[in-house]
């Protein structure tokens, strides 16, 4: 049991801490950034312009990509976030669905990270107790 606690602690420390900003806020900044672990993390203007075309200005950035090893997938949560990732991947989604979760896999993760390297953030899901 002690080893499990240590592993959870290490994973928790690996996950970045950040405060999200809206796409609208970032578009209005000269040098758009968010704070990640207390440091400025620039978000590229090219990515913001792409997001402006496919998302609402209420979209909160960064888009969180949650690695869930228990299902061997990456989880995207939130209506706008799911819409953006699905659009980038060319996936059809039901816009009337109440399910605001999208599961993607490693090859798809590469595509999303290639298109939005500074506007997405990977985190690792901790196993439940």
Short mmCIF file of C-alpha atoms in Angstrom, two decimals:
data_model
loop_
_atom_site.label_atom_id
_atom_site.label_comp_id
_atom_site.label_asym_id
_atom_site.label_seq_id
_atom_site.Cartn_x
_atom_site.Cartn_y
_atom_site.Cartn_z
CA UNK A 1 0.00 0.00 0.00
CA UNK A 2 2.83 2.41 0.80
CA UNK A 3 4.25 2.09 -2.73
CA UNK A 4 0.85 2.99 -4.18
CA UNK A 5 0.77 6.20 -2.10
CA UNK A 6 4.24 7.15 -3.34
CA UNK A 7 3.24 6.53 -6.96
CA UNK A 8 0.10 8.67 -6.56
CA UNK A 9 2.18 11.44 -5.01
CA UNK A 10 4.68 11.37 -7.88
CA UNK A 11 1.90 11.46 -10.49
CA UNK A 12 0.18 14.31 -8.66
CA UNK A 13 3.45 16.29 -8.67
CA UNK A 14 3.90 15.62 -12.40
CA UNK A 15 0.52 17.11 -13.24
CA UNK A 16 0.76 20.83 -13.95
CA UNK A 17 -1.24 23.39 -12.01
CA UNK A 18 -2.77 26.12 -14.13
CA UNK A 19 -5.50 28.70 -14.25
CA UNK A 20 -7.58 28.71 -17.41
CA UNK A 21 -8.38 31.78 -19.48
CA UNK A 22 -11.11 32.22 -22.06
CA UNK A 23 -10.29 32.29 -25.75
CA UNK A 24 -11.68 35.84 -25.81
CA UNK A 25 -9.27 36.97 -23.06
CA UNK A 26 -6.30 35.40 -24.82
CA UNK A 27 -7.21 36.90 -28.19
CA UNK A 28 -7.21 40.36 -26.58
CA UNK A 29 -3.70 39.95 -25.13
CA UNK A 30 -0.63 41.18 -27.04
CA UNK A 31 1.38 38.17 -25.86
CA UNK A 32 -1.23 35.55 -24.88
CA UNK A 33 -0.26 33.33 -21.97
CA UNK A 34 -1.54 31.32 -19.04
CA UNK A 35 0.25 30.52 -15.81
CA UNK A 36 1.43 26.90 -15.52
CA UNK A 37 3.08 26.01 -12.22
CA UNK A 38 3.55 29.73 -11.61
CA UNK A 39 5.40 30.34 -14.89
CA UNK A 40 4.19 32.08 -18.03
CA UNK A 41 3.22 29.62 -20.75
CA UNK A 42 2.75 31.34 -24.11
CA UNK A 43 -0.07 30.25 -26.38
CA UNK A 44 0.68 30.74 -30.05
CA UNK A 45 -1.44 33.24 -31.95
CA UNK A 46 -1.80 30.74 -34.83
CA UNK A 47 -3.54 28.31 -32.48
CA UNK A 48 -5.82 31.02 -31.10
CA UNK A 49 -6.83 32.02 -34.64
CA UNK A 50 -7.61 28.38 -35.48
CA UNK A 51 -9.68 28.06 -32.30
CA UNK A 52 -11.53 31.28 -33.09
CA UNK A 53 -12.74 29.64 -36.32
CA UNK A 54 -14.06 26.46 -34.67
CA UNK A 55 -14.99 27.36 -31.09
CA UNK A 56 -16.88 29.84 -29.00
CA UNK A 57 -14.95 32.71 -27.39
CA UNK A 58 -16.05 31.18 -24.07
CA UNK A 59 -13.74 28.18 -24.63
CA UNK A 60 -11.39 27.92 -21.66
CA UNK A 61 -7.74 27.23 -22.37
CA UNK A 62 -5.74 25.16 -22.09
CA UNK A 63 -7.79 22.23 -23.33
CA UNK A 64 -7.08 19.42 -20.89
CA UNK A 65 -6.19 16.03 -22.32
CA UNK A 66 -6.47 13.55 -19.44
CA UNK A 67 -4.46 10.38 -19.87
CA UNK A 68 -6.42 7.53 -18.29
CA UNK A 69 -4.30 4.38 -18.16
CA UNK A 70 -7.20 2.31 -16.80
CA UNK A 71 -8.97 2.54 -20.17
CA UNK A 72 -5.88 3.13 -22.32
CA UNK A 73 -7.34 6.35 -23.69
CA UNK A 74 -7.16 10.11 -23.42
CA UNK A 75 -10.31 11.81 -22.12
CA UNK A 76 -11.51 15.23 -23.26
CA UNK A 77 -14.25 16.81 -21.14
CA UNK A 78 -16.49 19.80 -21.74
CA UNK A 79 -18.85 20.73 -24.55
CA UNK A 80 -16.56 23.25 -26.29
CA UNK A 81 -13.45 21.15 -25.70
CA UNK A 82 -15.08 18.06 -27.21
CA UNK A 83 -16.29 20.13 -30.18
CA UNK A 84 -12.77 21.45 -30.87
CA UNK A 85 -10.99 18.10 -30.60
CA UNK A 86 -13.63 16.32 -32.68
CA UNK A 87 -13.35 19.01 -35.39
CA UNK A 88 -9.55 18.72 -35.50
CA UNK A 89 -9.82 14.93 -35.79
CA UNK A 90 -12.66 15.07 -38.34
CA UNK A 91 -14.94 13.11 -36.00
CA UNK A 92 -18.70 13.40 -36.04
CA UNK A 93 -20.28 14.22 -32.70
CA UNK A 94 -23.89 14.54 -31.67
CA UNK A 95 -24.26 18.22 -30.77
CA UNK A 96 -27.48 17.45 -28.90
CA UNK A 97 -25.85 14.86 -26.66
CA UNK A 98 -25.61 15.63 -22.97
CA UNK A 99 -22.43 13.55 -22.89
CA UNK A 100 -19.63 16.12 -22.95
CA UNK A 101 -16.86 13.54 -23.02
CA UNK A 102 -14.74 12.34 -25.92
CA UNK A 103 -12.31 9.43 -25.79
CA UNK A 104 -9.32 9.58 -28.11
CA UNK A 105 -6.34 7.30 -28.57
CA UNK A 106 -2.60 7.77 -29.00
CA UNK A 107 -2.53 8.29 -32.78
CA UNK A 108 -5.30 10.90 -32.40
CA UNK A 109 -3.47 12.53 -29.51
CA UNK A 110 -0.49 13.12 -31.82
CA UNK A 111 -2.75 14.91 -34.30
CA UNK A 112 -4.32 17.12 -31.62
CA UNK A 113 -0.93 17.98 -30.10
CA UNK A 114 0.50 18.74 -33.55
CA UNK A 115 -2.33 21.21 -34.24
CA UNK A 116 -2.58 22.69 -30.74
CA UNK A 117 0.76 22.17 -28.96
CA UNK A 118 0.54 25.27 -26.76
CA UNK A 119 -3.26 25.35 -26.29
CA UNK A 120 -3.53 21.83 -24.86
CA UNK A 121 -2.25 20.40 -21.61
CA UNK A 122 -1.68 16.73 -20.78
CA UNK A 123 -2.52 15.53 -17.30
CA UNK A 124 -2.46 12.03 -15.85
CA UNK A 125 -5.48 10.58 -14.10
CA UNK A 126 -4.78 9.19 -10.70
CA UNK A 127 -6.11 5.71 -9.91
CA UNK A 128 -9.06 5.73 -7.54
CA UNK A 129 -8.58 4.52 -4.00
#
